[in-house]
């Protein structure tokens, strides 16, 4: 049976590849070639870096890196795994056939592994070959590394599948169905943490590159031991590698036993109709069309946590910046003793977070229409009303959320009320720009694919939009500098000068403070109005030209 | 005496990548009339309706809703029409009432009037209890009925319904037919497609038979039955099957003017 299922699944994957547009195939081939090209200098760099560490430290680094790789494989694979186990349309049909649950699971596992885990396996093996060749590894190292990384990819994917099954099994159905949202955030956060790994490991001592030995209980210890021993050509390498793979086989068998018992029941839980507490029985008066569209947008976002995932970039940029700031000697390390400096630092961080993160949230506005997209076009609503309504919704949502954060920070850090108002002017301007540029991206490049509903904007539009927002970030540097300088100078008049994070003017005379403050707010407002106007106008034009098929790729 | 022309179809054509899905169509639907659009799967019914509802750009020709071109004056035309697709996917995260309020806002309806009208329709469709729930919790039939309520609350002068009885339980199906009759009696032109020939036979004032994108014939069910009485049995189903089979055998040349 398993052979039949695999054959069918391979055929499906093959047909999916065949159905790809030629351009997409070329893109994938180019990206693969690029990855291979980058792998060579990357591998050489790692090999050179390895010489700097002592053997013990290098072993600790490898244990940690393998652990973070395992975590990344697991969490990155989890959303897709959830979809494969519980969301794919053919599973319902397959459960009606006389097929064992574990066979279905194995088929889905194969499909799940043949994505990110397979890619990780190939990349890690490729890097090992380069590193081994440069560092003069024993011949035993190459098959051992390939087998171990294969095992790691299978183990990571397996963990992703089992975690999904387990969480669906223990969580209430409604929460289980929102699992992918949380997991997406965790996987993105893990990516960032993995990128920060070297900094985190070496934070205590930047000069000697000496790292404490990793705890012996870590599951990646035997893998590192196998790699080290096989690198030197020691027979222990074979024993360690065999032990790792043997353990993997035992775990796999145990997993299949668990799966046979719980896959079907978990699938039922994950797909059962969920009762909803939301009720509204008091209809009100008709609103203006943009307001009605904005209200509809707000309710859709508010009631669907999956929609929040588009804000993750914003949250992650902000979290990353805060981690780095708190870890450094900046004003944020002591925000209570330097309130104005902390205020200016926070607003410097908000700029990129809002412009590069929140515009993605607004860009999803059109793709979000999904299967209901026919509705707006069958109604007597103009593209201008649609664009304006969606802009309004996203600006109010993001602007209000950030204003609330601003007020919390005001209460928490004891900021002056004048600084809070200046900060609000800046964040509301930036959120307006992010909302407008996002809505423009959605209107001109919004897309909807039932098979990939999270993809809301075409790749090319996303790239253009990103660079536009980088440009806006540069343009906003001037008003931001003026507002922050005025705020910092104002604070120094009240309670003495504070250290500035940027080359800000912190000791300006009164007339300059007024000029900087007023000029900053006015220029921010002017720039905002101009950018918002241009984006909304162009977005309306694009939506008009795209006509009724506005979500077609 | 004829009622005023509500829908005028003039040389309406649709091509997809070189293949003609709908050959030039010409016909009219009048106010107070229930017009059934009959045809086998893939005949071009949905394509025609989507063009007339402004959801699909015609390759050539045009459709007019009370004289307003759907191609050149889509907003004015859409003010007067309502469209209900065969699979009415509507905002899953809105409740039934919120959806209706959205429609009322778009058509700028008076609060008291639309709420009264909506309550009557919801009661008719047994949706009063569930109108406060999110629409994602609705069954297919319930979605169909709430979408129909949304289509009717602004009292359109033309309503397009694509396979409206599919997925409805017998009572809802009967209520729908009664509502469509009442709607037509109030002056609305009802244009619907269906596979259910008995429904068309009972409900329609006129039918149009479309096959492979060509309109084979229009007329009242009685007239069609009489015309084909010598070749087919006595039902509309017999007429339909005979005409489509004949067209199948003879090819495009067999088109009946």
GROMACS .gro file of C-alpha atoms in nm, chain A residues 122-511:
model
  390
  122UNK     CA    1   2.157   1.894   0.080
  123UNK     CA    2   2.300   2.224   0.200
  124UNK     CA    3   2.460   2.073   0.511
  125UNK     CA    4   2.607   1.785   0.314
  126UNK     CA    5   2.740   2.023   0.049
  127UNK     CA    6   2.900   2.241   0.316
  128UNK     CA    7   3.051   1.935   0.484
  129UNK     CA    8   3.212   1.825   0.160
  130UNK     CA    9   3.367   2.169   0.109
  131UNK     CA   10   3.480   2.198   0.471
  132UNK     CA   11   3.613   1.840   0.472
  133UNK     CA   12   3.806   1.892   0.148
  134UNK     CA   13   3.964   2.216   0.270
  135UNK     CA   14   4.047   2.087   0.618
  136UNK     CA   15   4.179   1.748   0.506
  137UNK     CA   16   3.910   1.529   0.660
  138UNK     CA   17   3.939   1.151   0.658
  139UNK     CA   18   3.737   0.972   0.384
  140UNK     CA   19   3.510   0.831   0.651
  141UNK     CA   20   3.387   1.182   0.726
  142UNK     CA   21   3.195   1.227   0.399
  143UNK     CA   22   2.954   0.931   0.415
  144UNK     CA   23   2.921   0.979   0.790
  145UNK     CA   24   2.831   1.349   0.747
  146UNK     CA   25   2.584   1.271   0.467
  147UNK     CA   26   2.414   0.999   0.672
  148UNK     CA   27   2.408   1.206   0.990
  149UNK     CA   28   2.263   1.511   0.819
  150UNK     CA   29   2.008   1.291   0.646
  151UNK     CA   30   1.918   1.159   0.991
  152UNK     CA   31   1.903   1.513   1.129
  153UNK     CA   32   1.666   1.624   0.852
  154UNK     CA   33   1.444   1.319   0.904
  155UNK     CA   34   1.448   1.370   1.280
  156UNK     CA   35   1.362   1.742   1.244
  157UNK     CA   36   1.077   1.669   1.004
  158UNK     CA   37   0.958   1.382   1.225
  159UNK     CA   38   0.954   1.610   1.529
  160UNK     CA   39   0.748   1.862   1.332
  161UNK     CA   40   0.491   1.595   1.245
  162UNK     CA   41   0.477   1.448   1.593
  163UNK     CA   42   0.455   1.787   1.764
  164UNK     CA   43   0.160   1.875   1.541
  165UNK     CA   44  -0.013   1.548   1.622
  166UNK     CA   45   0.057   1.587   1.990
  167UNK     CA   46  -0.056   1.950   2.011
  168UNK     CA   47  -0.374   1.882   1.817
  169UNK     CA   48  -0.434   1.589   2.050
  170UNK     CA   49  -0.402   1.790   2.371
  171UNK     CA   50  -0.534   2.132   2.269
  172UNK     CA   51  -0.901   2.228   2.235
  173UNK     CA   52  -1.008   2.205   1.868
  174UNK     CA   53  -1.040   2.582   1.823
  175UNK     CA   54  -0.692   2.646   1.964
  176UNK     CA   55  -0.548   2.358   1.761
  177UNK     CA   56  -0.675   2.515   1.440
  178UNK     CA   57  -0.487   2.834   1.525
  179UNK     CA   58  -0.167   2.643   1.586
  180UNK     CA   59  -0.002   2.733   1.259
  181UNK     CA   60  -0.020   3.101   1.348
  182UNK     CA   61   0.180   3.056   1.666
  183UNK     CA   62   0.419   2.814   1.500
  184UNK     CA   63   0.488   3.053   1.213
  185UNK     CA   64   0.590   3.316   1.463
  186UNK     CA   65   0.809   3.074   1.658
  187UNK     CA   66   0.981   2.954   1.341
  188UNK     CA   67   1.052   3.311   1.233
  189UNK     CA   68   1.183   3.396   1.579
  190UNK     CA   69   1.401   3.083   1.571
  191UNK     CA   70   1.546   3.188   1.240
  192UNK     CA   71   1.653   3.515   1.395
  193UNK     CA   72   1.785   3.343   1.706
  194UNK     CA   73   1.981   3.100   1.489
  195UNK     CA   74   2.132   3.397   1.306
  196UNK     CA   75   2.217   3.552   1.644
  197UNK     CA   76   2.361   3.223   1.774
  198UNK     CA   77   2.728   3.317   1.736
  199UNK     CA   78   2.669   3.645   1.922
  200UNK     CA   79   2.474   3.472   2.197
  201UNK     CA   80   2.731   3.195   2.243
  202UNK     CA   81   3.027   3.429   2.248
  203UNK     CA   82   2.869   3.717   2.434
  204UNK     CA   83   3.069   3.663   2.752
  205UNK     CA   84   3.406   3.671   2.593
  206UNK     CA   85   3.455   3.829   2.256
  207UNK     CA   86   3.831   3.806   2.238
  208UNK     CA   87   3.945   3.455   2.326
  209UNK     CA   88   3.680   3.261   2.128
  210UNK     CA   89   3.669   3.010   2.409
  211UNK     CA   90   3.332   2.852   2.462
  212UNK     CA   91   3.223   2.643   2.753
  213UNK     CA   92   3.150   2.278   2.675
  214UNK     CA   93   2.789   2.212   2.578
  215UNK     CA   94   2.581   2.009   2.827
  216UNK     CA   95   2.628   1.636   2.775
  217UNK     CA   96   2.255   1.564   2.766
  218UNK     CA   97   2.195   1.762   2.447
  219UNK     CA   98   2.067   1.526   2.174
  220UNK     CA   99   2.313   1.665   1.922
  221UNK     CA  100   2.615   1.562   2.134
  222UNK     CA  101   2.646   1.211   1.980
  223UNK     CA  102   2.604   1.358   1.630
  224UNK     CA  103   2.891   1.602   1.695
  225UNK     CA  104   3.095   1.315   1.842
  226UNK     CA  105   3.034   1.108   1.529
  227UNK     CA  106   3.137   1.397   1.304
  228UNK     CA  107   3.455   1.463   1.502
  229UNK     CA  108   3.559   1.098   1.519
  230UNK     CA  109   3.492   1.030   1.152
  231UNK     CA  110   3.676   1.352   1.060
  232UNK     CA  111   3.987   1.204   1.222
  233UNK     CA  112   3.920   0.860   1.074
  234UNK     CA  113   3.861   0.699   1.413
  235UNK     CA  114   3.653   0.382   1.429
  236UNK     CA  115   3.442   0.543   1.701
  237UNK     CA  116   3.295   0.761   1.427
  238UNK     CA  117   3.127   0.459   1.272
  239UNK     CA  118   2.996   0.348   1.610
  240UNK     CA  119   2.858   0.692   1.697
  241UNK     CA  120   2.701   0.734   1.353
  242UNK     CA  121   2.545   0.388   1.367
  243UNK     CA  122   2.416   0.461   1.718
  244UNK     CA  123   2.258   0.788   1.600
  245UNK     CA  124   2.090   0.624   1.302
  246UNK     CA  125   1.983   0.326   1.512
  247UNK     CA  126   1.825   0.560   1.765
  248UNK     CA  127   1.648   0.736   1.480
  249UNK     CA  128   1.511   0.403   1.353
  250UNK     CA  129   1.379   0.314   1.701
  251UNK     CA  130   1.220   0.656   1.740
  252UNK     CA  131   1.064   0.623   1.393
  253UNK     CA  132   0.909   0.285   1.480
  254UNK     CA  133   0.774   0.422   1.807
  255UNK     CA  134   0.634   0.722   1.619
  256UNK     CA  135   0.454   0.500   1.370
  257UNK     CA  136   0.294   0.312   1.658
  258UNK     CA  137   0.178   0.645   1.806
  259UNK     CA  138   0.056   0.759   1.467
  260UNK     CA  139  -0.147   0.445   1.405
  261UNK     CA  140  -0.331   0.514   1.726
  262UNK     CA  141  -0.376   0.890   1.708
  263UNK     CA  142  -0.359   1.025   1.354
  264UNK     CA  143  -0.725   0.974   1.269
  265UNK     CA  144  -0.852   1.107   1.601
  266UNK     CA  145  -0.624   1.412   1.574
  267UNK     CA  146  -0.742   1.472   1.218
  268UNK     CA  147  -1.101   1.464   1.339
  269UNK     CA  148  -1.023   1.717   1.611
  270UNK     CA  149  -0.836   1.945   1.374
  271UNK     CA  150  -1.115   1.945   1.117
  272UNK     CA  151  -1.425   1.938   1.335
  273UNK     CA  152  -1.658   2.237   1.301
  274UNK     CA  153  -1.572   2.488   1.568
  275UNK     CA  154  -1.841   2.667   1.763
  276UNK     CA  155  -1.798   3.040   1.773
  277UNK     CA  156  -1.889   3.276   2.049
  278UNK     CA  157  -1.905   3.581   1.825
  279UNK     CA  158  -2.260   3.705   1.800
  280UNK     CA  159  -2.411   4.018   1.657
  281UNK     CA  160  -2.782   4.061   1.637
  282UNK     CA  161  -2.813   4.438   1.647
  283UNK     CA  162  -2.788   4.571   1.294
  284UNK     CA  163  -2.718   4.941   1.259
  285UNK     CA  164  -2.754   5.219   1.008
  286UNK     CA  165  -2.584   5.214   0.670
  287UNK     CA  166  -2.237   5.372   0.666
  288UNK     CA  167  -2.037   5.544   0.398
  289UNK     CA  168  -1.885   5.295   0.155
  290UNK     CA  169  -1.515   5.340   0.257
  291UNK     CA  170  -1.616   5.318   0.621
  292UNK     CA  171  -1.817   4.999   0.554
  293UNK     CA  172  -1.518   4.848   0.373
  294UNK     CA  173  -1.283   4.951   0.655
  295UNK     CA  174  -1.517   4.799   0.913
  296UNK     CA  175  -1.538   4.475   0.718
  297UNK     CA  176  -1.158   4.468   0.696
  298UNK     CA  177  -1.118   4.529   1.069
  299UNK     CA  178  -1.360   4.250   1.159
  300UNK     CA  179  -1.188   4.007   0.924
  301UNK     CA  180  -0.848   4.078   1.073
  302UNK     CA  181  -0.963   4.096   1.432
  303UNK     CA  182  -1.140   3.762   1.414
  304UNK     CA  183  -0.873   3.568   1.232
  305UNK     CA  184  -0.540   3.532   1.413
  306UNK     CA  185  -0.386   3.399   1.092
  307UNK     CA  186  -0.412   3.750   0.955
  308UNK     CA  187  -0.184   3.873   1.231
  309UNK     CA  188   0.102   3.668   1.095
  310UNK     CA  189   0.168   3.945   0.843
  311UNK     CA  190   0.264   4.168   1.138
  312UNK     CA  191   0.529   3.922   1.253
  313UNK     CA  192   0.800   4.091   1.050
  314UNK     CA  193   0.728   4.412   1.239
  315UNK     CA  194   0.735   4.234   1.574
  316UNK     CA  195   1.054   4.046   1.488
  317UNK     CA  196   1.241   4.355   1.368
  318UNK     CA  197   1.141   4.532   1.686
  319UNK     CA  198   1.230   4.237   1.913
  320UNK     CA  199   1.567   4.196   1.744
  321UNK     CA  200   1.646   4.564   1.782
  322UNK     CA  201   1.539   4.564   2.146
  323UNK     CA  202   1.756   4.257   2.218
  324UNK     CA  203   2.056   4.430   2.067
  325UNK     CA  204   1.982   4.758   2.242
  326UNK     CA  205   1.930   4.604   2.585
  327UNK     CA  206   2.246   4.402   2.541
  328UNK     CA  207   2.450   4.709   2.450
  329UNK     CA  208   2.547   5.016   2.649
  330UNK     CA  209   2.273   5.226   2.488
  331UNK     CA  210   2.013   5.439   2.661
  332UNK     CA  211   1.767   5.150   2.658
  333UNK     CA  212   1.990   4.960   2.898
  334UNK     CA  213   1.887   5.221   3.159
  335UNK     CA  214   1.567   5.380   3.022
  336UNK     CA  215   1.458   5.525   3.356
  337UNK     CA  216   1.772   5.730   3.411
  338UNK     CA  217   1.779   5.855   3.050
  339UNK     CA  218   1.410   5.888   2.950
  340UNK     CA  219   1.459   6.121   2.654
  341UNK     CA  220   1.742   5.911   2.514
  342UNK     CA  221   1.531   5.600   2.551
  343UNK     CA  222   1.245   5.784   2.381
  344UNK     CA  223   1.464   5.882   2.087
  345UNK     CA  224   1.614   5.529   2.062
  346UNK     CA  225   1.269   5.371   2.056
  347UNK     CA  226   1.155   5.603   1.779
  348UNK     CA  227   1.466   5.541   1.575
  349UNK     CA  228   1.386   5.168   1.594
  350UNK     CA  229   1.021   5.217   1.512
  351UNK     CA  230   1.101   5.368   1.170
  352UNK     CA  231   1.237   5.055   1.000
  353UNK     CA  232   1.002   4.828   1.195
  354UNK     CA  233   0.695   5.018   1.076
  355UNK     CA  234   0.803   5.087   0.719
  356UNK     CA  235   0.953   4.746   0.647
  357UNK     CA  236   0.725   4.537   0.867
  358UNK     CA  237   0.379   4.689   0.877
  359UNK     CA  238   0.346   4.762   0.507
  360UNK     CA  239   0.331   4.384   0.454
  361UNK     CA  240   0.024   4.374   0.675
  362UNK     CA  241  -0.150   4.634   0.458
  363UNK     CA  242  -0.027   4.468   0.139
  364UNK     CA  243  -0.230   4.160   0.235
  365UNK     CA  244  -0.551   4.365   0.220
  366UNK     CA  245  -0.651   4.255  -0.130
  367UNK     CA  246  -0.533   3.894  -0.122
  368UNK     CA  247  -0.735   3.865   0.199
  369UNK     CA  248  -1.055   3.892  -0.006
  370UNK     CA  249  -0.976   3.537  -0.121
  371UNK     CA  250  -1.277   3.341  -0.238
  372UNK     CA  251  -1.502   3.639  -0.161
  373UNK     CA  252  -1.323   3.860  -0.414
  374UNK     CA  253  -1.617   3.851  -0.652
  375UNK     CA  254  -1.830   4.037  -0.401
  376UNK     CA  255  -1.658   4.377  -0.413
  377UNK     CA  256  -1.660   4.372  -0.791
  378UNK     CA  257  -2.024   4.270  -0.824
  379UNK     CA  258  -2.125   4.563  -0.604
  380UNK     CA  259  -2.148   4.925  -0.720
  381UNK     CA  260  -1.827   5.024  -0.542
  382UNK     CA  261  -1.552   5.225  -0.712
  383UNK     CA  262  -1.185   5.121  -0.697
  384UNK     CA  263  -1.118   5.452  -0.520
  385UNK     CA  264  -1.361   5.365  -0.241
  386UNK     CA  265  -1.206   5.018  -0.207
  387UNK     CA  266  -0.851   5.153  -0.190
  388UNK     CA  267  -0.943   5.429   0.053
  389UNK     CA  268  -1.147   5.196   0.274
  390UNK     CA  269  -0.862   4.949   0.299
  391UNK     CA  270  -0.608   5.225   0.368
  392UNK     CA  271  -0.830   5.364   0.641
  393UNK     CA  272  -0.866   5.024   0.805
  394UNK     CA  273  -0.494   4.950   0.807
  395UNK     CA  274  -0.389   5.295   0.918
  396UNK     CA  275  -0.637   5.299   1.205
  397UNK     CA  276  -0.545   4.945   1.311
  398UNK     CA  277  -0.168   4.998   1.310
  399UNK     CA  278  -0.182   5.362   1.420
  400UNK     CA  279  -0.405   5.281   1.718
  401UNK     CA  280  -0.192   4.984   1.821
  402UNK     CA  281   0.126   5.191   1.811
  403UNK     CA  282  -0.037   5.486   1.985
  404UNK     CA  283  -0.137   5.245   2.262
  405UNK     CA  284   0.222   5.118   2.284
  406UNK     CA  285   0.340   5.478   2.296
  407UNK     CA  286   0.110   5.550   2.589
  408UNK     CA  287   0.225   5.234   2.770
  409UNK     CA  288   0.587   5.341   2.723
  410UNK     CA  289   0.494   5.690   2.847
  411UNK     CA  290   0.354   5.543   3.169
  412UNK     CA  291   0.631   5.285   3.204
  413UNK     CA  292   0.936   5.502   3.138
  414UNK     CA  293   0.803   5.835   3.263
  415UNK     CA  294   0.836   6.019   2.934
  416UNK     CA  295   0.735   6.380   2.917
  417UNK     CA  296   0.392   6.444   2.763
  418UNK     CA  297   0.541   6.675   2.498
  419UNK     CA  298   0.775   6.395   2.389
  420UNK     CA  299   0.481   6.157   2.371
  421UNK     CA  300   0.289   6.389   2.140
  422UNK     CA  301   0.595   6.439   1.921
  423UNK     CA  302   0.643   6.061   1.909
  424UNK     CA  303   0.277   6.012   1.822
  425UNK     CA  304   0.307   6.256   1.531
  426UNK     CA  305   0.599   6.053   1.401
  427UNK     CA  306   0.446   5.707   1.445
  428UNK     CA  307   0.109   5.811   1.300
  429UNK     CA  308   0.291   5.955   0.996
  430UNK     CA  309   0.495   5.640   0.951
  431UNK     CA  310   0.197   5.408   0.994
  432UNK     CA  311   0.003   5.613   0.736
  433UNK     CA  312   0.291   5.576   0.489
  434UNK     CA  313   0.321   5.202   0.561
  435UNK     CA  314  -0.056   5.153   0.520
  436UNK     CA  315  -0.067   5.350   0.194
  437UNK     CA  316   0.235   5.182   0.039
  438UNK     CA  317   0.105   4.843   0.150
  439UNK     CA  318  -0.240   4.905   0.006
  440UNK     CA  319  -0.077   5.019  -0.318
  441UNK     CA  320   0.126   4.695  -0.329
  442UNK     CA  321  -0.190   4.494  -0.268
  443UNK     CA  322  -0.389   4.682  -0.532
  444UNK     CA  323  -0.122   4.646  -0.797
  445UNK     CA  324   0.024   4.306  -0.709
  446UNK     CA  325  -0.226   4.143  -0.476
  447UNK     CA  326  -0.281   3.778  -0.547
  448UNK     CA  327  -0.477   3.483  -0.416
  449UNK     CA  328  -0.400   3.118  -0.460
  450UNK     CA  329  -0.624   2.869  -0.285
  451UNK     CA  330  -0.331   2.631  -0.246
  452UNK     CA  331  -0.110   2.898  -0.094
  453UNK     CA  332  -0.348   3.142   0.072
  454UNK     CA  333  -0.075   3.307   0.279
  455UNK     CA  334   0.088   3.442  -0.035
  456UNK     CA  335  -0.089   3.772  -0.073
  457UNK     CA  336   0.140   3.975  -0.300
  458UNK     CA  337   0.332   3.890  -0.615
  459UNK     CA  338   0.706   3.851  -0.567
  460UNK     CA  339   0.801   4.136  -0.804
  461UNK     CA  340   0.561   4.380  -0.638
  462UNK     CA  341   0.692   4.277  -0.297
  463UNK     CA  342   1.049   4.356  -0.401
  464UNK     CA  343   0.956   4.696  -0.550
  465UNK     CA  344   0.752   4.776  -0.241
  466UNK     CA  345   1.043   4.685  -0.012
  467UNK     CA  346   1.282   4.919  -0.189
  468UNK     CA  347   1.023   5.197  -0.195
  469UNK     CA  348   0.992   5.169   0.179
  470UNK     CA  349   1.368   5.176   0.221
  471UNK     CA  350   1.357   5.500   0.023
  472UNK     CA  351   1.084   5.639   0.252
  473UNK     CA  352   1.295   5.540   0.548
  474UNK     CA  353   1.577   5.756   0.411
  475UNK     CA  354   1.338   6.042   0.335
  476UNK     CA  355   1.197   6.031   0.686
  477UNK     CA  356   1.542   6.058   0.833
  478UNK     CA  357   1.526   6.440   0.817
  479UNK     CA  358   1.192   6.496   0.996
  480UNK     CA  359   1.277   6.218   1.242
  481UNK     CA  360   1.609   6.380   1.321
  482UNK     CA  361   1.441   6.718   1.369
  483UNK     CA  362   1.168   6.585   1.598
  484UNK     CA  363   1.404   6.373   1.806
  485UNK     CA  364   1.661   6.655   1.835
  486UNK     CA  365   1.390   6.897   1.948
  487UNK     CA  366   1.264   6.644   2.204
  488UNK     CA  367   1.609   6.567   2.338
  489UNK     CA  368   1.700   6.937   2.362
  490UNK     CA  369   1.374   7.008   2.537
  491UNK     CA  370   1.444   6.740   2.794
  492UNK     CA  371   1.793   6.876   2.854
  493UNK     CA  372   1.640   7.216   2.936
  494UNK     CA  373   1.420   7.049   3.195
  495UNK     CA  374   1.650   6.797   3.357
  496UNK     CA  375   1.995   6.823   3.207
  497UNK     CA  376   2.150   6.670   2.898
  498UNK     CA  377   2.134   6.302   2.820
  499UNK     CA  378   2.347   6.089   2.591
  500UNK     CA  379   2.205   6.066   2.241
  501UNK     CA  380   2.203   5.746   2.044
  502UNK     CA  381   2.226   5.916   1.706
  503UNK     CA  382   2.418   6.238   1.636
  504UNK     CA  383   2.115   6.424   1.763
  505UNK     CA  384   2.119   6.784   1.871
  506UNK     CA  385   2.068   6.765   2.244
  507UNK     CA  386   2.157   7.118   2.356
  508UNK     CA  387   1.977   7.349   2.112
  509UNK     CA  388   1.864   7.699   2.220
  510UNK     CA  389   1.489   7.764   2.261
  511UNK     CA  390   1.424   7.921   1.918
   0.00000   0.00000   0.00000
